[in-house]
Short mmCIF file of C-alpha atoms in Angstrom, two decimals:
data_model
loop_
_atom_site.label_atom_id
_atom_site.label_comp_id
_atom_site.label_asym_id
_atom_site.label_seq_id
_atom_site.Cartn_x
_atom_site.Cartn_y
_atom_site.Cartn_z
CA MET A 1 -0.66 -8.49 -26.36
CA SER A 2 -2.23 -11.48 -24.71
CA ASP A 3 -2.70 -9.89 -21.28
CA THR A 4 -6.40 -9.39 -21.62
CA ALA A 5 -6.91 -13.10 -22.24
CA ILE A 6 -7.11 -13.99 -18.57
CA ALA A 7 -10.53 -14.06 -17.00
CA PRO A 8 -10.11 -13.16 -13.34
CA LYS A 9 -12.79 -14.51 -11.05
CA ILE A 10 -11.61 -12.32 -8.21
CA ILE A 11 -12.48 -8.65 -8.11
CA LYS A 12 -10.11 -6.60 -6.02
CA LYS A 13 -10.17 -2.94 -5.11
CA PHE A 14 -7.23 -1.19 -6.79
CA LEU A 15 -6.20 2.30 -5.72
CA TYR A 16 -3.76 4.21 -7.92
CA VAL A 17 -2.09 6.82 -5.72
CA ASN A 18 -0.71 9.88 -7.50
CA ARG A 19 1.61 12.09 -5.47
CA LYS A 20 3.73 13.61 -8.23
CA ALA A 21 3.29 16.55 -10.55
CA PRO A 22 3.09 15.99 -14.32
CA TYR A 23 5.80 16.82 -16.93
CA GLY A 24 8.82 17.20 -14.60
CA THR A 25 8.91 13.42 -14.28
CA ILE A 26 7.20 10.65 -16.22
CA TYR A 27 5.34 9.17 -13.23
CA ALA A 28 1.98 10.88 -13.92
CA LEU A 29 1.92 9.80 -17.56
CA GLU A 30 2.96 6.19 -16.94
CA ALA A 31 0.58 5.90 -13.98
CA LEU A 32 -2.27 6.97 -16.26
CA GLU A 33 -1.21 4.40 -18.85
CA ALA A 34 -1.39 1.73 -16.16
CA VAL A 35 -4.86 2.91 -15.10
CA LEU A 36 -6.19 2.79 -18.66
CA ILE A 37 -4.84 -0.73 -19.26
CA GLY A 38 -5.97 -1.89 -15.83
CA ALA A 39 -9.50 -0.68 -16.49
CA ALA A 40 -9.92 -3.50 -19.02
CA PHE A 41 -9.67 -6.07 -16.24
CA ASP A 42 -13.06 -5.52 -14.64
CA GLN A 43 -11.54 -4.68 -11.29
CA ASP A 44 -12.78 -2.04 -8.88
CA VAL A 45 -10.51 0.90 -9.72
CA SER A 46 -10.19 4.26 -7.96
CA LEU A 47 -7.59 7.01 -8.18
CA ALA A 48 -6.22 9.14 -5.37
CA PHE A 49 -4.52 12.50 -5.82
CA LEU A 50 -2.62 14.02 -2.96
CA ASP A 51 0.50 16.10 -2.38
CA ASP A 52 1.91 17.22 -5.78
CA GLY A 53 -0.38 14.71 -7.47
CA VAL A 54 -3.19 17.29 -7.36
CA PHE A 55 -1.29 19.30 -9.99
CA GLN A 56 -2.14 16.53 -12.49
CA LEU A 57 -5.78 17.65 -12.47
CA THR A 58 -5.41 21.40 -12.91
CA LYS A 59 -7.15 23.22 -15.77
CA GLY A 60 -5.41 24.84 -18.69
CA GLN A 61 -2.42 22.53 -19.16
CA ASN A 62 -0.68 22.83 -22.51
CA ALA A 63 2.64 21.09 -22.95
CA ARG A 64 3.18 22.01 -26.60
CA ALA A 65 5.89 24.58 -25.87
CA ILE A 66 7.96 22.06 -23.90
CA GLY A 67 7.63 19.55 -26.71
CA MET A 68 5.57 17.04 -24.77
CA LYS A 69 2.10 15.58 -25.01
CA THR A 70 -0.42 17.25 -22.69
CA VAL A 71 -1.39 14.56 -20.20
CA SER A 72 -4.51 16.02 -18.60
CA PRO A 73 -7.16 15.51 -21.34
CA ALA A 74 -6.83 11.73 -20.89
CA PHE A 75 -8.40 12.02 -17.43
CA GLY A 76 -11.60 13.08 -19.14
CA ALA A 77 -11.84 9.66 -20.79
CA LEU A 78 -11.57 7.67 -17.56
CA GLY A 79 -15.34 7.53 -17.15
CA ASP A 80 -15.63 5.69 -20.47
CA PHE A 81 -13.29 3.06 -19.02
CA GLY A 82 -15.43 2.63 -15.93
CA VAL A 83 -13.10 4.60 -13.68
CA THR A 84 -15.48 6.93 -11.90
CA ARG A 85 -13.86 7.83 -8.59
CA LEU A 86 -11.00 10.33 -8.40
CA TYR A 87 -10.36 11.19 -4.75
CA VAL A 88 -8.58 14.51 -4.28
CA GLU A 89 -7.22 15.58 -0.91
CA ALA A 90 -8.50 18.96 0.28
CA GLU A 91 -5.43 19.73 2.41
CA SER A 92 -3.10 19.07 -0.53
CA LEU A 93 -5.08 21.54 -2.65
CA ALA A 94 -5.07 24.20 0.08
CA GLU A 95 -1.34 23.83 0.74
CA ARG A 96 -0.73 24.60 -2.92
CA GLY A 97 -3.06 27.58 -3.11
CA LEU A 98 -5.60 25.64 -5.15
CA THR A 99 -9.33 25.23 -4.85
CA ARG A 100 -11.72 22.85 -6.51
CA ASP A 101 -12.34 25.51 -9.18
CA ASP A 102 -8.72 25.19 -10.34
CA LEU A 103 -9.35 21.56 -11.29
CA MET A 104 -10.71 20.22 -14.54
CA ILE A 105 -14.32 19.14 -14.67
CA ILE A 106 -14.32 15.37 -15.05
CA THR A 107 -17.59 13.49 -15.24
CA HIS A 108 -19.03 10.07 -15.97
CA ASP A 109 -22.46 8.89 -17.06
CA PHE A 110 -25.10 7.90 -14.56
CA GLU A 111 -24.86 4.16 -14.01
CA ASN A 112 -28.61 3.54 -14.01
CA GLY A 113 -29.02 4.46 -17.64
CA THR A 114 -30.73 7.78 -17.07
CA THR A 115 -29.27 10.74 -18.89
CA GLY A 116 -26.90 13.15 -17.21
CA GLU A 117 -23.40 13.23 -15.89
CA VAL A 118 -21.93 12.82 -12.43
CA PRO A 119 -18.71 14.50 -11.27
CA SER A 120 -15.87 11.99 -10.91
CA ILE A 121 -13.73 14.18 -8.65
CA ILE A 122 -14.47 13.68 -4.98
CA VAL A 123 -12.68 16.13 -2.69
CA VAL A 124 -11.99 14.50 0.66
CA ASP A 125 -10.17 15.59 3.78
CA ARG A 126 -6.96 13.92 4.94
CA ALA A 127 -8.66 11.63 7.44
CA ARG A 128 -11.05 10.39 4.77
CA MET A 129 -8.12 9.88 2.39
CA SER A 130 -6.49 7.62 4.99
CA ASN A 131 -9.71 5.61 5.10
CA VAL A 132 -9.85 5.40 1.31
CA MET A 133 -6.33 3.98 1.30
CA ALA A 134 -7.20 1.46 3.99
CA GLU A 135 -10.33 0.33 2.13
CA HIS A 136 -8.37 -0.89 -0.90
CA ASP A 137 -6.77 -4.31 -1.43
CA ILE A 138 -4.00 -3.07 -3.71
CA VAL A 139 -2.40 0.35 -3.42
CA LEU A 140 -0.25 1.15 -6.45
CA THR A 141 2.09 4.10 -6.14
CA PHE A 142 4.27 5.54 -8.86
CA MET B 1 17.85 -3.80 20.06
CA GLN B 2 16.81 -7.21 18.83
CA PRO B 3 15.11 -7.53 15.45
CA THR B 4 11.61 -8.24 16.68
CA VAL B 5 8.57 -8.26 14.45
CA PRO B 6 5.16 -9.79 14.74
CA ALA B 7 5.97 -13.50 14.43
CA ALA B 8 4.52 -14.90 11.24
CA ARG B 9 1.57 -17.06 12.11
CA ILE B 10 1.34 -20.69 11.02
CA GLU B 11 -1.15 -19.84 8.29
CA ASP B 12 1.20 -17.14 7.06
CA VAL B 13 3.67 -19.53 5.42
CA ASP B 14 3.60 -19.80 1.65
CA VAL B 15 2.05 -16.39 1.12
CA LYS B 16 2.00 -15.28 -2.52
CA ILE B 17 3.91 -12.01 -2.86
CA SER B 18 4.33 -9.88 -5.98
CA VAL B 19 6.81 -7.06 -6.36
CA LEU B 20 6.76 -3.89 -8.46
CA VAL B 21 10.09 -2.18 -9.21
CA HIS B 22 10.04 1.39 -10.51
CA ALA B 23 13.57 2.75 -10.33
CA ALA B 24 16.71 2.56 -12.45
CA PRO B 25 19.53 0.28 -11.28
CA TYR B 26 22.64 1.78 -9.64
CA THR B 27 21.15 5.32 -9.57
CA HIS B 28 18.63 4.23 -6.95
CA GLN B 29 18.74 1.53 -4.29
CA ALA B 30 15.24 0.24 -5.10
CA ALA B 31 16.40 -2.67 -7.28
CA ASP B 32 18.82 -3.78 -4.56
CA THR B 33 16.24 -3.55 -1.79
CA ALA B 34 13.67 -5.42 -3.88
CA TYR B 35 16.24 -8.15 -4.58
CA GLN B 36 17.20 -8.59 -0.91
CA PHE B 37 13.52 -8.56 0.06
CA ILE B 38 12.73 -11.31 -2.44
CA LEU B 39 15.65 -13.48 -1.32
CA ALA B 40 14.39 -13.19 2.26
CA ALA B 41 10.82 -13.98 1.22
CA ILE B 42 11.92 -17.09 -0.68
CA ALA B 43 14.06 -18.20 2.27
CA LYS B 44 10.94 -17.97 4.43
CA GLY B 45 9.03 -20.24 2.10
CA HIS B 46 6.84 -17.63 0.46
CA ALA B 47 6.09 -17.70 -3.25
CA ILE B 48 7.01 -14.79 -5.50
CA THR B 49 4.11 -14.54 -7.93
CA ARG B 50 5.88 -12.14 -10.25
CA VAL B 51 8.20 -9.14 -10.36
CA PHE B 52 7.03 -6.35 -12.65
CA PHE B 53 9.51 -3.72 -13.82
CA TYR B 54 8.04 -0.33 -14.65
CA HIS B 55 9.22 3.25 -15.22
CA ASP B 56 13.05 3.31 -15.23
CA GLY B 57 13.00 -0.10 -13.52
CA VAL B 58 12.97 -1.62 -17.02
CA ASN B 59 16.62 -0.60 -17.36
CA ILE B 60 17.53 -3.38 -14.94
CA ALA B 61 16.81 -5.83 -17.77
CA THR B 62 19.54 -4.80 -20.23
CA ARG B 63 22.12 -7.50 -20.94
CA LEU B 64 24.52 -4.81 -22.20
CA ALA B 65 25.40 -3.27 -18.84
CA VAL B 66 29.04 -3.83 -17.86
CA PRO B 67 29.47 -2.70 -14.26
CA PRO B 68 32.96 -2.63 -12.69
CA ALA B 69 34.21 -6.03 -11.53
CA ASP B 70 34.26 -4.99 -7.86
CA ASP B 71 30.59 -3.95 -7.89
CA ARG B 72 27.47 -6.08 -7.94
CA ASN B 73 25.98 -6.86 -11.33
CA ILE B 74 22.33 -6.04 -10.75
CA GLN B 75 21.05 -7.52 -14.01
CA LYS B 76 22.93 -10.79 -13.34
CA CYS B 77 21.54 -10.96 -9.79
CA TRP B 78 18.03 -10.91 -11.21
CA SER B 79 18.79 -13.32 -14.06
CA VAL B 80 20.21 -15.79 -11.55
CA LEU B 81 17.14 -15.31 -9.34
CA ALA B 82 14.94 -16.26 -12.29
CA ALA B 83 17.10 -19.29 -13.17
CA GLU B 84 17.46 -20.64 -9.64
CA HIS B 85 14.03 -19.89 -8.21
CA GLY B 86 11.86 -19.66 -11.30
CA VAL B 87 10.80 -16.11 -10.48
CA ASP B 88 8.75 -14.56 -13.29
CA LEU B 89 10.46 -11.28 -14.26
CA VAL B 90 8.23 -9.14 -16.45
CA VAL B 91 9.37 -5.92 -18.09
CA CYS B 92 6.60 -3.52 -19.12
CA ILE B 93 6.52 -3.33 -22.91
CA ALA B 94 5.45 0.32 -23.14
CA ALA B 95 8.05 1.51 -20.62
CA ALA B 96 10.71 -0.72 -22.21
CA GLN B 97 10.12 0.50 -25.75
CA ARG B 98 10.49 4.11 -24.61
CA ARG B 99 13.81 3.31 -23.02
CA GLY B 100 15.28 0.99 -25.63
CA ILE B 101 14.90 -2.38 -23.94
CA LEU B 102 13.93 -4.87 -26.67
CA ASP B 103 13.58 -8.61 -26.99
CA GLU B 104 14.20 -10.40 -30.31
CA GLY B 105 10.62 -10.02 -31.47
CA GLU B 106 10.38 -6.32 -30.65
CA ALA B 107 13.79 -5.57 -32.21
CA ARG B 108 12.66 -7.27 -35.42
CA ARG B 109 9.25 -5.64 -35.39
CA HIS B 110 10.74 -2.18 -35.12
CA GLY B 111 13.46 -2.86 -37.72
CA LYS B 112 16.35 -2.37 -35.34
CA GLY B 113 18.56 -4.94 -37.11
CA ASP B 114 20.14 -8.24 -36.13
CA GLY B 115 21.63 -8.41 -32.67
CA ALA B 116 19.80 -5.30 -31.46
CA ALA B 117 17.82 -7.18 -28.84
CA ASN B 118 19.19 -6.44 -25.39
CA LEU B 119 16.80 -8.17 -23.00
CA ALA B 120 18.79 -10.19 -20.46
CA PRO B 121 18.13 -13.89 -19.76
CA GLY B 122 15.30 -14.65 -17.36
CA PHE B 123 13.32 -11.51 -18.19
CA ARG B 124 10.35 -11.35 -20.52
CA ILE B 125 8.60 -8.34 -22.04
CA ALA B 126 4.83 -8.11 -21.71
CA GLY B 127 2.02 -5.63 -21.27
CA LEU B 128 0.78 -3.71 -18.24
CA GLY B 129 -1.98 -6.28 -17.89
CA GLN B 130 0.63 -8.46 -16.22
CA LEU B 131 0.86 -5.88 -13.42
CA ILE B 132 -2.89 -5.97 -12.82
CA GLU B 133 -2.92 -9.75 -13.08
CA MET B 134 -0.23 -10.15 -10.44
CA GLY B 135 -2.21 -7.88 -8.14
CA ILE B 136 -5.22 -10.11 -8.58
CA GLN B 137 -3.31 -13.36 -8.19
CA SER B 138 -1.08 -12.56 -5.21
CA ASP B 139 -1.84 -12.09 -1.52
CA ARG B 140 0.50 -9.12 -1.13
CA LEU B 141 1.98 -6.55 -3.50
CA VAL B 142 5.03 -4.52 -2.52
CA VAL B 143 6.33 -1.49 -4.44
CA PHE B 144 9.96 -0.39 -4.55
CA GLY B 145 10.82 2.89 -6.26
CA ALA B 146 12.88 6.04 -6.23
CA MET C 1 -1.72 -1.14 6.51
CA LEU C 2 2.04 -1.22 6.15
CA HIS C 3 3.69 1.96 4.89
CA THR C 4 7.20 2.09 3.48
CA VAL C 5 9.29 5.24 3.17
CA ASN C 6 12.62 5.24 1.38
CA ALA C 7 13.63 8.90 0.98
CA SER C 8 15.60 11.11 3.34
CA PRO C 9 13.22 13.39 5.28
CA PHE C 10 15.67 16.24 4.70
CA GLU C 11 15.23 16.01 0.94
CA ARG C 12 11.65 14.85 0.39
CA THR C 13 8.29 15.20 2.14
CA ALA C 14 7.34 11.51 1.83
CA LEU C 15 7.85 10.74 5.54
CA THR C 16 5.75 13.71 6.68
CA CYS C 17 3.00 12.80 4.21
CA CYS C 18 3.12 9.16 5.25
CA LEU C 19 2.88 9.97 8.96
CA ALA C 20 -0.04 12.30 8.28
CA HIS C 21 -1.96 9.39 6.74
CA ALA C 22 -0.91 6.52 8.99
CA VAL C 23 -3.65 5.55 11.41
CA ASN C 24 -3.89 3.61 14.65
CA GLY C 25 -2.68 0.05 14.11
CA ASP C 26 -0.62 0.83 10.99
CA ALA C 27 3.09 0.15 10.73
CA VAL C 28 5.75 2.27 9.03
CA VAL C 29 9.04 0.82 7.78
CA LEU C 30 11.90 3.18 7.05
CA ILE C 31 14.30 1.87 4.41
CA GLU C 32 17.17 3.21 2.29
CA ASP C 33 17.79 6.95 2.90
CA ALA C 34 14.70 7.23 5.11
CA VAL C 35 16.68 5.62 7.94
CA TYR C 36 18.37 8.99 8.54
CA ALA C 37 15.05 10.10 10.03
CA VAL C 38 15.47 8.14 13.25
CA VAL C 39 18.73 9.70 14.41
CA LYS C 40 18.27 11.19 17.86
CA GLY C 41 18.22 14.99 17.97
CA SER C 42 17.25 15.46 14.32
CA THR C 43 14.24 17.55 13.33
CA ALA C 44 12.81 14.51 11.53
CA SER C 45 13.00 12.35 14.63
CA ALA C 46 11.14 14.99 16.62
CA GLU C 47 8.39 14.89 14.04
CA ILE C 48 8.26 11.10 14.28
CA VAL C 49 7.96 11.20 18.05
CA ALA C 50 5.15 13.73 17.80
CA MET C 51 3.19 11.90 15.13
CA THR C 52 3.47 8.17 15.60
CA GLU C 53 1.19 7.47 18.54
CA GLY C 54 -0.57 4.21 17.80
CA VAL C 55 1.67 3.55 14.80
CA ASP C 56 4.46 0.96 14.99
CA LEU C 57 7.75 2.18 13.61
CA TYR C 58 10.45 -0.05 12.12
CA VAL C 59 13.83 0.66 10.58
CA LEU C 60 15.79 -1.62 8.26
CA GLY C 61 19.04 -2.60 10.02
CA PRO C 62 21.13 -3.29 6.90
CA ASP C 63 20.41 0.27 5.73
CA LEU C 64 21.46 1.67 9.11
CA ALA C 65 24.69 -0.34 9.01
CA ALA C 66 25.49 0.74 5.44
CA ARG C 67 25.20 4.37 6.51
CA GLY C 68 27.22 3.99 9.68
CA ILE C 69 24.33 4.78 11.97
CA ASN C 70 24.95 3.23 15.35
CA ARG C 71 22.00 1.83 17.30
CA ALA C 72 22.92 4.10 20.19
CA LYS C 73 21.98 7.07 18.01
CA LEU C 74 18.41 5.90 17.39
CA ILE C 75 15.44 7.47 19.10
CA ALA C 76 13.48 5.24 21.47
CA GLY C 77 10.49 3.25 20.31
CA ILE C 78 11.94 2.16 16.98
CA THR C 79 12.25 -1.53 16.19
CA GLU C 80 15.18 -2.58 14.07
CA ILE C 81 14.45 -5.36 11.56
CA ASP C 82 16.33 -7.25 8.88
CA TYR C 83 15.01 -8.20 5.42
CA ALA C 84 13.33 -11.30 6.89
CA GLY C 85 11.57 -9.07 9.40
CA PHE C 86 10.50 -6.79 6.56
CA VAL C 87 8.95 -9.81 4.82
CA ASP C 88 7.13 -10.75 8.05
CA LEU C 89 5.67 -7.24 8.26
CA VAL C 90 4.43 -7.40 4.67
CA VAL C 91 2.80 -10.74 5.44
CA ALA C 92 1.30 -9.49 8.70
CA HIS C 93 -0.50 -6.56 7.01
CA THR C 94 -3.18 -7.14 4.38
CA SER C 95 -1.99 -4.22 2.24
CA SER C 96 1.04 -2.01 1.84
CA GLN C 97 1.73 1.39 0.42
CA ALA C 98 5.07 2.81 -0.71
CA TRP C 99 5.45 6.56 -0.19
CA LEU C 100 7.78 7.25 -3.12
#
């Protein structure tokens, strides 16, 4: 593929908004594929999880018995692609009987070269999520 | 009620707009809405940077669909749009391969035999990078889905 | 920001979620099956009235016409637009978000 050949001078803020649960539909998987490809473009990339999208980040997923690939482990690799901000909406978790402890632990390396890992998941309230959406140039929904 | 919207300002002519289409034709209205939106944008003098077809939206690009004669032919609408207005119609390669939308090169590469390619005229198959690129290169990006 | 909603509020939660995130100065365009939301007397229209202070609400006329929804049945405060008006709204807002 020749897509990576372009050298964009502009850096835009991309927000990938996930509002759908995994497995029942393909949206979560194909959204993640877009994030991983997009990460190669040196843009400012963040992810947002709200409504049923929060189910994408829950612990303990195993899709073997439904004959599918388990999607969730790929989120753990996002940090290696420079995607370090996963905003999760607190109200969406609460509505679904979830807490932060039900979510996977996703981390990325400190940017300043010191050792250690920083959590990538940032739980925000609904008002802050609205601000996050407004702060981005491109909002991609799936 | 009159259709009243904020009047486009002088500097708002010739805005670069890109469009992302996620949903299958006929099953969902998204492809129709996107098409009408683009026609209106072109009529207003805006430039369509690119249309990217993702998820089941890639199914719009099959040349093998034969809808009833009294219905619109969605694939043809888009092919004509590309021919008449030079709109760049890009079908996501990963999504297309999953769903059996192949151009000549992909059909050959996967050993599907002569004549297996089904990509309609005016469309091209390329990677997801084209989606990111159109986001970077356009002033506005609009998503139509199911 | 411009928000678009295309699903019926009686089938999906997209409109409710959208309205919960729209802020002062935003605009919401209802297209496709979402236009059923603005019919006077419906539970969805009551929700819209309660939640859209400071948010401009638009409905796509061709989708109303296709579904046989007469203008007289619309709640107050909704602006009907055509596809050209939809384009103008996209241009007038620096970003847009589809609530799919």
